[in-house]
XYZ file of C-alpha atoms in Angstrom:
692
model
C -66.798 -205.129 134.202
C -65.493 -206.643 137.519
C -65.318 -204.407 140.466
C -61.451 -204.183 140.452
C -61.504 -202.967 136.944
C -64.355 -200.589 137.688
C -62.526 -199.187 140.775
C -59.391 -198.553 138.551
C -61.592 -196.843 135.900
C -63.324 -194.725 138.527
C -59.982 -193.530 140.044
C -58.608 -192.784 136.562
C -61.694 -190.636 135.810
C -61.429 -188.731 139.182
C -57.640 -188.058 138.457
C -58.459 -187.127 134.975
C -61.007 -184.497 136.211
C -58.634 -183.169 138.854
C -55.896 -182.721 136.344
C -57.969 -180.948 133.654
C -60.038 -178.655 135.909
C -57.462 -177.626 138.560
C -59.584 -179.228 141.388
C -58.134 -181.183 144.241
C -58.661 -184.835 143.959
C -61.376 -184.899 146.744
C -63.379 -182.197 144.786
C -63.080 -184.174 141.531
C -64.077 -187.440 143.388
C -67.090 -185.670 144.851
C -68.122 -184.347 141.455
C -67.677 -187.754 139.835
C -69.674 -189.525 142.439
C -72.581 -186.913 142.307
C -72.666 -187.297 138.435
C -73.139 -191.102 138.974
C -76.093 -190.358 141.571
C -77.529 -187.866 139.119
C -77.573 -190.237 136.144
C -78.691 -193.129 138.296
C -81.775 -191.108 139.128
C -80.896 -190.932 142.820
C -80.932 -187.226 142.735
C -82.181 -184.619 140.257
C -79.438 -182.202 140.595
C -76.638 -181.010 142.876
C -74.765 -177.965 143.869
C -71.029 -178.061 144.956
C -70.491 -176.555 148.450
C -67.429 -177.674 150.184
C -67.102 -176.447 153.702
C -65.085 -177.574 156.782
C -65.106 -175.845 160.045
C -66.293 -176.005 163.646
C -69.596 -175.340 165.326
C -71.017 -175.049 168.887
C -68.878 -176.566 171.433
C -66.208 -177.340 168.797
C -68.428 -179.942 166.889
C -66.854 -180.711 163.476
C -68.773 -179.564 160.412
C -68.103 -180.749 156.917
C -70.116 -180.907 153.617
C -69.281 -181.328 149.918
C -72.549 -180.595 148.162
C -76.344 -180.416 148.492
C -79.564 -181.031 146.395
C -83.062 -179.596 147.018
C -85.659 -181.807 145.440
C -88.576 -179.419 144.243
C -90.889 -182.493 143.605
C -90.971 -183.963 147.140
C -89.438 -181.009 149.273
C -86.711 -183.108 150.490
C -82.924 -182.177 150.833
C -79.990 -184.389 150.127
C -76.562 -183.387 151.498
C -73.360 -184.966 150.791
C -69.928 -185.752 152.184
C -67.011 -187.122 150.243
C -64.626 -189.742 151.864
C -61.767 -190.047 149.338
C -59.108 -192.615 149.979
C -57.349 -193.109 146.584
C -56.110 -196.362 147.771
C -54.502 -198.661 144.976
C -56.696 -201.480 145.760
C -60.143 -201.322 147.581
C -59.934 -199.716 151.081
C -62.452 -200.462 153.905
C -64.678 -198.212 155.789
C -66.182 -199.251 159.170
C -69.427 -198.499 160.823
C -67.544 -196.261 163.417
C -66.107 -194.417 160.595
C -69.375 -193.837 158.967
C -70.986 -192.716 162.176
C -68.314 -190.024 162.676
C -68.814 -188.744 159.164
C -72.430 -188.576 159.153
C -72.134 -186.663 162.427
C -70.283 -183.947 160.613
C -73.170 -183.655 158.183
C -75.682 -183.521 160.969
C -73.799 -180.909 162.917
C -73.771 -178.734 159.743
C -77.606 -178.915 159.456
C -77.957 -178.017 163.283
C -75.525 -175.087 162.982
C -77.183 -173.694 159.748
C -80.840 -174.073 161.369
C -79.689 -172.279 164.532
C -78.566 -169.344 162.506
C -75.042 -169.447 164.092
C -73.353 -170.695 160.779
C -74.403 -167.627 158.749
C -72.915 -165.525 161.463
C -69.657 -167.005 161.298
C -68.722 -167.361 157.552
C -68.299 -164.775 154.737
C -71.502 -163.826 152.870
C -69.638 -164.693 149.589
C -69.024 -168.383 150.601
C -71.260 -170.964 148.952
C -71.894 -172.442 152.377
C -73.374 -169.202 153.489
C -76.017 -169.213 150.595
C -76.851 -172.943 151.450
C -77.044 -172.316 155.179
C -79.379 -169.275 154.577
C -81.633 -171.422 152.214
C -81.714 -174.318 154.542
C -82.957 -172.265 157.551
C -85.537 -170.633 155.301
C -86.854 -173.998 154.038
C -86.741 -175.855 157.298
C -90.486 -175.677 157.947
C -91.308 -177.140 154.526
C -88.732 -179.927 154.412
C -90.256 -183.267 154.296
C -87.119 -185.243 154.775
C -83.370 -185.079 155.016
C -81.289 -187.649 153.148
C -77.595 -187.756 154.171
C -75.143 -189.266 151.783
C -71.602 -190.572 152.510
C -69.689 -190.977 149.195
C -66.635 -192.984 149.357
C -64.188 -195.015 147.224
C -63.759 -197.360 149.990
C -65.911 -200.534 150.525
C -68.282 -200.959 153.472
C -67.527 -203.300 156.211
C -69.591 -206.447 156.251
C -70.589 -205.231 159.842
C -72.526 -202.240 158.346
C -76.074 -203.443 157.925
C -79.110 -201.130 157.734
C -78.651 -197.694 158.917
C -81.768 -196.795 161.004
C -83.773 -193.595 160.204
C -83.570 -190.805 162.738
C -84.288 -186.993 163.216
C -81.713 -184.359 162.326
C -82.563 -180.823 163.586
C -86.297 -181.891 163.934
C -86.655 -183.187 160.414
C -86.953 -186.979 159.614
C -83.644 -188.231 158.130
C -82.353 -191.298 156.479
C -78.758 -192.244 155.886
C -77.046 -193.584 152.795
C -73.588 -195.130 152.059
C -72.577 -195.167 148.581
C -69.358 -197.004 148.470
C -67.265 -198.313 145.443
C -69.360 -201.588 145.335
C -72.691 -199.770 145.202
C -71.410 -197.290 142.370
C -70.328 -200.566 140.637
C -73.751 -202.365 141.143
C -75.589 -199.087 139.875
C -73.454 -199.151 136.667
C -73.824 -202.910 136.150
C -77.647 -202.803 136.796
C -79.686 -203.530 133.633
C -82.040 -200.642 134.438
C -79.211 -198.276 134.974
C -79.972 -197.254 138.396
C -80.002 -198.421 142.081
C -83.027 -200.351 142.110
C -85.977 -199.559 144.561
C -87.476 -202.687 146.070
C -90.894 -202.737 147.838
C -92.167 -205.707 149.839
C -96.020 -205.421 149.775
C -96.273 -208.749 151.775
C -94.835 -206.623 154.770
C -97.546 -203.917 154.137
C -100.597 -206.113 153.631
C -101.088 -209.571 154.987
C -100.370 -211.866 152.074
C -99.584 -209.105 149.637
C -101.784 -207.038 147.343
C -104.748 -208.674 145.612
C -104.303 -208.455 141.902
C -105.597 -209.572 138.527
C -103.525 -210.590 135.574
C -104.174 -208.109 132.856
C -102.284 -209.381 129.874
C -101.348 -212.613 127.929
C -98.075 -213.591 129.851
C -94.980 -213.621 127.788
C -91.162 -213.511 128.503
C -91.067 -209.807 127.724
C -94.066 -208.357 129.253
C -96.573 -208.983 131.938
C -99.304 -206.594 133.448
C -101.420 -206.605 136.564
C -104.350 -204.468 137.959
C -104.209 -203.847 141.650
C -106.051 -201.712 144.305
C -103.452 -200.103 146.577
C -104.362 -198.603 149.976
C -103.418 -194.979 149.887
C -101.473 -195.368 153.147
C -99.128 -197.647 151.388
C -98.686 -195.384 148.348
C -98.076 -192.342 150.677
C -95.784 -194.187 152.762
C -93.544 -195.295 149.792
C -93.485 -191.743 148.651
C -92.501 -190.325 151.829
C -89.754 -192.951 152.120
C -88.417 -192.907 148.561
C -89.541 -189.496 147.536
C -89.278 -188.436 143.812
C -87.049 -191.478 143.014
C -90.315 -193.255 142.684
C -91.189 -191.089 139.629
C -89.984 -192.034 136.118
C -87.588 -189.354 134.867
C -90.117 -187.765 132.493
C -92.660 -187.480 135.191
C -90.301 -186.067 137.578
C -89.173 -183.290 135.121
C -92.800 -182.563 134.475
C -93.771 -182.219 138.225
C -90.683 -180.259 139.071
C -92.051 -177.399 136.966
C -95.765 -177.706 137.727
C -97.900 -177.489 140.964
C -97.069 -180.492 142.933
C -100.429 -180.830 144.746
C -103.656 -180.775 142.753
C -106.294 -178.801 144.622
C -109.104 -181.083 143.452
C -107.301 -184.336 144.559
C -106.586 -182.602 148.072
C -110.216 -181.501 148.451
C -111.369 -185.092 147.693
C -109.022 -186.583 150.321
C -110.167 -184.073 153.024
C -113.918 -183.935 152.211
C -115.075 -186.965 150.285
C -112.568 -189.655 150.976
C -114.966 -192.476 150.275
C -115.418 -191.074 146.632
C -111.578 -191.022 145.893
C -111.650 -194.202 144.002
C -114.529 -193.076 141.838
C -113.083 -189.599 141.087
C -109.395 -190.574 140.456
C -107.923 -192.204 137.432
C -105.368 -194.063 139.491
C -101.692 -194.523 138.693
C -99.817 -196.401 135.998
C -96.445 -198.013 137.092
C -93.553 -200.110 135.786
C -91.186 -202.536 137.393
C -88.372 -204.674 136.209
C -89.721 -207.710 138.198
C -92.670 -208.684 140.307
C -93.407 -211.669 142.464
C -97.060 -212.917 142.218
C -98.240 -215.853 144.157
C -101.614 -217.680 143.988
C -103.142 -217.888 147.524
C -106.507 -219.674 147.916
C -107.239 -219.326 144.103
C -106.373 -215.735 144.011
C -103.376 -213.796 142.741
C -101.394 -211.662 145.215
C -98.457 -209.211 144.531
C -95.922 -209.672 147.157
C -92.805 -207.880 145.822
C -91.539 -205.567 143.152
C -88.304 -204.401 142.028
C -87.486 -201.004 140.451
C -90.967 -199.634 140.768
C -91.468 -196.344 138.692
C -94.688 -194.221 138.539
C -95.034 -193.327 134.869
C -98.452 -191.651 135.293
C -100.254 -190.388 138.582
C -97.348 -188.451 140.175
C -99.585 -185.708 141.326
C -101.938 -188.276 142.730
C -99.122 -189.776 144.711
C -97.603 -186.517 145.822
C -101.044 -185.204 146.927
C -101.763 -188.184 149.008
C -98.423 -187.898 150.668
C -98.754 -184.197 151.339
C -102.370 -184.442 152.576
C -101.173 -186.992 154.994
C -98.106 -184.991 156.306
C -99.417 -181.458 156.094
C -102.993 -181.688 156.596
C -102.849 -184.742 158.925
C -105.436 -186.375 156.674
C -106.613 -190.086 157.678
C -105.905 -192.060 154.447
C -107.629 -195.121 155.879
C -110.433 -196.293 153.513
C -108.790 -194.386 150.450
C -107.792 -196.706 147.735
C -105.977 -196.205 144.387
C -106.130 -198.278 141.297
C -102.710 -199.306 139.880
C -101.777 -200.620 136.602
C -98.479 -202.381 136.800
C -96.477 -203.176 133.653
C -93.513 -205.454 134.345
C -90.709 -205.049 131.562
C -87.626 -207.031 131.321
C -84.520 -205.010 132.594
C -82.614 -205.158 129.341
C -85.719 -203.574 127.473
C -86.661 -200.976 130.096
C -84.434 -198.274 128.715
C -86.614 -198.084 125.575
C -89.879 -199.525 126.678
C -90.436 -197.645 129.850
C -90.083 -194.111 128.471
C -92.612 -195.237 125.631
C -95.010 -196.364 128.160
C -94.566 -192.913 130.038
C -95.315 -191.109 126.845
C -98.425 -193.008 126.051
C -99.697 -192.917 129.724
C -99.374 -189.176 129.614
C -100.708 -188.569 126.193
C -104.119 -187.413 127.436
C -102.665 -185.164 129.842
C -101.214 -181.546 129.565
C -97.547 -182.961 129.052
C -95.621 -181.284 126.267
C -93.216 -182.879 123.870
C -90.452 -180.914 125.538
C -91.208 -183.000 128.858
C -90.166 -186.085 126.930
C -87.251 -184.524 125.191
C -84.760 -186.951 126.817
C -86.184 -189.636 124.366
C -86.131 -187.381 121.392
C -84.715 -188.204 117.856
C -82.506 -185.143 118.415
C -80.370 -187.307 120.793
C -80.015 -190.190 118.483
C -78.733 -187.971 115.737
C -76.135 -186.307 118.044
C -75.094 -189.819 119.234
C -74.763 -190.945 115.483
C -72.513 -187.876 114.778
C -70.422 -188.505 117.740
C -69.612 -192.098 116.822
C -68.534 -191.311 113.120
C -67.190 -187.909 113.156
C -63.419 -187.829 113.904
C -62.026 -184.714 115.636
C -58.686 -183.456 114.353
C -55.503 -184.868 115.926
C -53.906 -182.363 118.332
C -50.696 -181.840 120.306
C -48.598 -184.000 118.046
C -50.779 -186.951 118.265
C -50.856 -189.405 115.367
C -54.434 -190.385 115.701
C -57.814 -188.665 115.552
C -60.520 -189.062 118.316
C -64.286 -188.938 118.865
C -66.151 -186.722 121.170
C -68.426 -189.308 122.682
C -72.139 -188.385 123.290
C -73.749 -190.300 125.925
C -77.461 -190.425 124.944
C -78.371 -193.054 127.595
C -76.892 -193.247 131.093
C -73.754 -195.550 131.283
C -73.077 -195.950 127.465
C -69.490 -194.990 127.884
C -68.737 -197.727 130.417
C -71.138 -200.237 128.956
C -69.329 -200.095 125.516
C -66.221 -201.091 127.363
C -67.516 -203.753 129.512
C -67.110 -206.583 127.060
C -63.791 -205.561 125.569
C -60.579 -207.301 126.103
C -57.823 -205.136 127.641
C -56.230 -204.530 124.249
C -59.653 -203.473 122.713
C -60.592 -201.325 125.872
C -57.270 -199.488 125.485
C -57.912 -198.790 121.868
C -61.401 -197.752 122.657
C -60.228 -195.154 125.156
C -57.545 -193.909 122.827
C -60.153 -193.128 120.343
C -62.796 -191.870 122.878
C -60.875 -190.206 125.602
C -62.769 -189.810 128.908
C -62.211 -186.025 128.812
C -64.183 -185.984 125.646
C -67.241 -187.535 127.033
C -70.480 -185.258 126.825
C -73.767 -185.977 128.409
C -77.225 -184.650 127.656
C -77.091 -182.120 130.437
C -73.679 -181.030 129.393
C -74.941 -180.234 126.066
C -77.905 -178.150 127.409
C -75.400 -176.371 129.672
C -73.200 -175.332 126.655
C -76.052 -174.448 124.487
C -78.033 -172.235 127.054
C -74.784 -170.395 127.896
C -74.163 -169.723 124.203
C -77.888 -168.591 123.852
C -77.405 -165.928 126.494
C -79.229 -167.816 129.304
C -76.559 -168.049 131.990
C -79.416 -167.581 134.573
C -81.076 -170.620 133.322
C -77.904 -172.720 133.454
C -77.566 -171.489 136.991
C -80.881 -173.246 137.814
C -78.948 -176.543 137.775
C -78.534 -179.475 135.383
C -81.917 -180.819 135.275
C -83.960 -177.585 135.254
C -81.628 -176.152 132.613
C -81.936 -179.312 130.435
C -85.774 -178.824 130.730
C -85.313 -175.266 129.568
C -83.210 -176.200 126.644
C -85.659 -178.964 125.593
C -88.468 -176.428 124.925
C -86.038 -174.537 122.558
C -84.711 -177.768 120.903
C -88.074 -179.330 120.527
C -89.657 -176.412 118.563
C -86.339 -175.874 116.504
C -86.576 -179.588 115.518
C -90.104 -179.208 114.501
C -89.388 -176.159 112.529
C -86.299 -177.439 110.834
C -84.648 -180.880 111.750
C -81.892 -180.355 109.062
C -80.321 -177.525 111.082
C -78.925 -180.266 113.562
C -76.390 -181.415 111.134
C -72.673 -182.262 111.082
C -71.707 -178.544 111.249
C -73.927 -178.222 114.348
C -72.133 -181.185 115.998
C -68.813 -179.600 115.296
C -69.951 -176.261 116.570
C -71.213 -177.984 119.825
C -67.961 -179.655 120.354
C -66.206 -176.234 120.067
C -68.654 -174.762 122.571
C -67.710 -177.832 124.969
C -63.885 -176.991 124.450
C -64.601 -173.288 125.081
C -66.634 -174.083 128.305
C -64.370 -176.476 129.745
C -61.257 -174.376 128.997
C -63.033 -171.511 130.895
C -63.596 -173.903 133.898
C -59.886 -174.718 133.897
C -58.867 -171.026 133.655
C -61.224 -169.742 136.432
C -59.873 -172.510 138.733
C -56.380 -171.337 138.224
C -56.911 -167.568 138.863
C -55.454 -165.990 142.016
C -58.872 -164.094 142.633
C -60.694 -167.374 142.548
C -61.383 -168.825 146.069
C -63.384 -171.901 145.204
C -66.968 -170.914 145.020
C -69.629 -170.440 142.301
C -67.391 -171.616 139.574
C -70.268 -172.983 137.636
C -72.053 -169.620 137.709
C -68.877 -167.642 136.860
C -68.335 -169.906 133.787
C -71.926 -169.817 132.455
C -72.065 -165.968 132.792
C -68.625 -165.571 131.251
C -69.473 -167.525 128.160
C -72.667 -165.629 127.658
C -70.983 -162.342 128.093
C -68.246 -163.339 125.544
C -71.004 -164.159 123.068
C -72.752 -160.884 123.772
C -69.468 -158.771 123.606
C -68.430 -160.261 120.183
C -71.973 -159.579 118.833
C -71.799 -155.926 119.976
C -68.259 -155.070 119.407
C -67.106 -157.649 116.969
C -68.018 -155.403 113.927
C -70.303 -158.106 112.376
C -68.335 -160.882 113.618
C -68.823 -163.822 116.007
C -66.572 -166.260 117.714
C -65.179 -168.631 115.096
C -66.353 -172.088 116.463
C -64.841 -173.855 113.480
C -61.403 -172.447 114.431
C -61.828 -173.947 117.916
C -62.875 -177.248 116.337
C -59.896 -177.414 113.945
C -57.363 -176.549 116.794
C -59.332 -178.551 119.392
C -58.292 -175.678 121.741
C -58.738 -172.206 122.826
C -56.176 -169.628 121.616
C -54.130 -167.680 124.239
C -55.806 -164.490 123.111
C -59.182 -165.821 123.633
C -58.124 -167.260 126.999
C -57.103 -163.681 128.080
C -60.360 -162.346 127.066
C -62.302 -164.973 128.895
C -60.394 -164.204 132.101
C -60.923 -160.563 131.810
C -64.725 -161.166 131.611
C -64.748 -163.800 134.362
C -63.154 -161.630 136.989
C -65.629 -158.942 136.404
C -68.409 -161.441 136.362
C -67.424 -162.588 139.780
C -67.715 -159.172 141.291
C -71.368 -158.973 140.059
C -72.616 -162.354 141.119
C -71.009 -162.021 144.752
C -72.689 -158.720 145.229
C -76.467 -159.281 145.038
C -78.756 -156.403 145.580
C -80.088 -155.110 149.032
C -82.317 -157.634 150.652
C -80.752 -160.607 148.817
C -77.976 -162.422 150.524
C -78.268 -165.886 148.698
C -75.717 -165.689 145.860
C -76.808 -169.013 144.418
C -80.459 -167.681 144.219
C -79.136 -164.351 142.804
C -77.511 -166.110 139.856
C -80.753 -167.590 138.838
C -82.465 -164.073 138.315
C -82.595 -162.361 135.034
C -81.544 -159.228 136.867
C -78.163 -160.852 137.610
C -77.709 -161.410 133.877
C -78.851 -157.813 133.076
C -76.075 -156.575 135.522
C -73.422 -158.561 133.678
C -74.824 -157.673 130.373
C -74.450 -153.925 131.323
C -70.659 -154.390 132.235
C -68.374 -152.282 130.017
C -65.687 -154.636 129.001
C -63.381 -154.095 125.779
C -62.440 -156.669 123.503
C -58.619 -157.423 123.409
C -57.167 -155.950 120.163
C -55.842 -159.221 118.855
C -58.956 -161.119 118.972
C -59.917 -160.566 115.422
C -58.332 -164.028 114.402
C -60.760 -165.697 116.717
C -63.696 -164.184 115.053
C -65.611 -164.868 111.732
C -67.856 -162.748 109.793
C -71.447 -163.421 110.409
C -72.212 -163.723 106.675
C -69.482 -166.418 106.272
C -70.861 -168.417 109.302
C -74.507 -167.955 107.801
C -73.369 -169.324 104.490
C -71.683 -172.287 106.081
C -74.629 -173.074 108.078
C -76.988 -172.850 104.980
C -74.788 -175.389 103.070
C -74.804 -177.643 106.055
C -78.461 -177.727 106.249
C -78.611 -178.572 102.577
C -76.301 -181.483 102.997
C -78.218 -182.825 106.001
C -81.432 -182.707 103.991
C -79.788 -184.847 101.283
C -78.584 -187.285 103.985
C -81.974 -187.403 105.565
C -83.307 -188.281 102.047
C -80.790 -191.171 101.685
C -81.254 -192.529 105.253
C -84.979 -192.676 104.538
C -84.493 -194.621 101.203
C -81.857 -196.835 102.821
C -84.376 -197.699 105.585
C -87.345 -198.443 103.343
C -85.056 -200.665 101.340
C -83.524 -202.326 104.385
C -87.058 -203.282 105.674
C -87.491 -205.327 102.468
C -90.520 -205.911 100.039
C -91.896 -208.711 102.344
C -92.295 -206.255 105.269
C -94.190 -203.646 103.142
C -96.342 -206.412 101.707
C -97.431 -207.481 105.225
C -97.835 -203.982 106.338
C -100.029 -203.304 103.122
C -102.263 -206.379 103.734
C -102.662 -205.515 107.409
C -103.419 -201.805 106.722
C -105.985 -202.841 104.169
C -107.564 -205.204 106.468
C -107.943 -202.608 109.233
C -109.071 -199.880 106.822
C -106.172 -197.758 107.553
C -104.596 -197.283 104.207
C -105.676 -194.468 101.904
C -105.777 -194.848 97.917
C -102.874 -192.564 97.748
C -100.867 -194.610 100.189
C -101.717 -197.889 98.589
C -99.985 -196.651 95.308
C -96.940 -195.702 97.361
C -96.823 -199.079 99.137
C -97.124 -200.775 95.690
C -93.759 -199.373 94.810
C -92.283 -200.582 98.032
C -93.773 -204.016 97.557
C -92.070 -204.106 94.183
C -88.442 -203.628 95.385
C -85.809 -204.109 94.157
C -87.302 -203.738 90.622
C -88.628 -200.356 91.670
C -87.257 -198.104 94.310
C -89.210 -195.232 96.132
C -88.195 -191.590 95.592
C -87.116 -189.628 98.495
C -90.584 -188.137 98.967
C -92.163 -191.546 98.761
C -89.757 -192.906 101.325
C -90.724 -190.050 103.629
C -94.346 -191.168 103.188
C -93.639 -194.813 103.802
C -91.936 -194.023 107.119
C -95.017 -192.071 108.121
C -97.270 -194.980 107.208
C -94.868 -197.345 109.061
C -95.069 -195.259 112.258
C -98.868 -194.698 112.153
C -99.407 -198.522 111.702
C -97.299 -199.286 114.588
C -99.339 -196.872 116.703
C -102.269 -198.787 115.726
C -100.790 -202.014 116.699
C -98.642 -203.256 113.811
C -95.407 -205.032 115.101
C -92.797 -202.435 115.818
C -89.538 -202.632 114.009
C -86.568 -200.766 115.256
C -85.490 -198.049 112.871
C -81.884 -197.842 114.085
């Protein structure tokens, strides 16, 4: 997609958001931009926090959002610069400098304590300023972001690092061209580039560790700890592959044994430590005096060894440890960008298979998402509001799918695609987790932020999938869409209320949905919210909207009134006690709401029927797959497995049926066993065949 088309698409997305959620265009632009950064792996999460004011000596203060990174103890703060120009506007270095000054001034005022003394306790900026001041001593780095739909002037080159309020800071401009590059990037993110030749004379000595091919190369290197720690201090958790980042964000970041070795036995570090495993989309290796040297890598990601890396950086920063003489072994896998989306997560899973990393930590690559994606492409939602066509609710399993599916289409086909897949019906993985956890009465988990909430949901979904994958069926998908409609309508309603002043909407909505579910369970006389009615209407009834707003107004009073000793509203919303306070609220159901409820017995019967249907479909899919692979495939697998001694006598008889296709066809049970044999063989080295 050329940048002009991307810019138009981006503005349309912003305006659509502004129209549907009641936000101003700037707020919608800020949210859309931050979602891009989140999906691109630039940040782990973000909290909206619009504030504009004046500080000491009249300095202008302004901010739109912030993001604390629990993995590397850094803070990112964001300022939106929205032009809404019909073409592509320009932003000069002078413009950028003035805008960054507003962010820096906000940090100074917050750390001085003056800001919390001049704004209302209930304002989101109060909570942020309070937390910023409390965390100042532990912050490793500030990252200041300017988000703009303009294009940078050619005169803006590198923006030098500096200090803001005594903390090392770097400055980033994400203009429309950079957003476009990120979307167009084969790896789906803004690529990290590291020039080892500038760090070690001639580059890092390395050994080729694989038979070189067009698809994959591998190298073994020994990396000075100073280089590894320096890269982590500069790039932070962006160096960590997504699964590793999610794992470390919920675990102790600094391993005590690693730290002890660094401080007391640095000469033994190489002997005691297993090293790190990394991936890259490209690597430059030269031959110098008969030896190979790694000079440059693009899109470096640590897939195993995140604690080693963080521990080295923290020991250097906090303990002032001398890292000279400490070396770390590195296995580098170079994977083609177009294959990285599937291969790198697989490398991450295998690299961590001997560590205490649960299946939930790798949930973003789970079969659950492929099934939801499949449903979203083939299940049509009912036509609404007089429309003569049905639509899809597009589930984005992998980042950028929605835009990528349009990139090669003609204008006519693109218009048709958007007619069938409206932007407002796009659902991401973190959206799904938000809707589900609010429905599961976990609004405090939703308030943790998108990534932490996704991790919390993954624990539940992984165990449920193992218990009964058939429960995730077409009925589940329709219910999920209904939850999305309910959640998004609540967002719109809250934004339109006279009592809403612009803060904590995400928390209000999550708590409101959870309270609605709790109320109907308690006062609904054995009834629950009828999600299928919402699916059929593709909307929320006026009666249900009235109920939601009665709840939301009461919820707001609770969340902006934390208990004594706790002034930070954002942190208060993350506590179970906050949910308990909302749970204890006495709120009556509106009399007319019965039409929006369904008997629990009726819902249970419907779900039981759907599970049965899904079980049948799973059997058909397995049989279809075994047949599609063909008899020749099963003959090769049979011969390979027998040669390796991996096939049991019972499995030989099942494979005999598959090898005789089409004169014989495997039963459902046999097809299930055949797929298990296939997966086990692939783990042992048999060539992988995509099951999609």
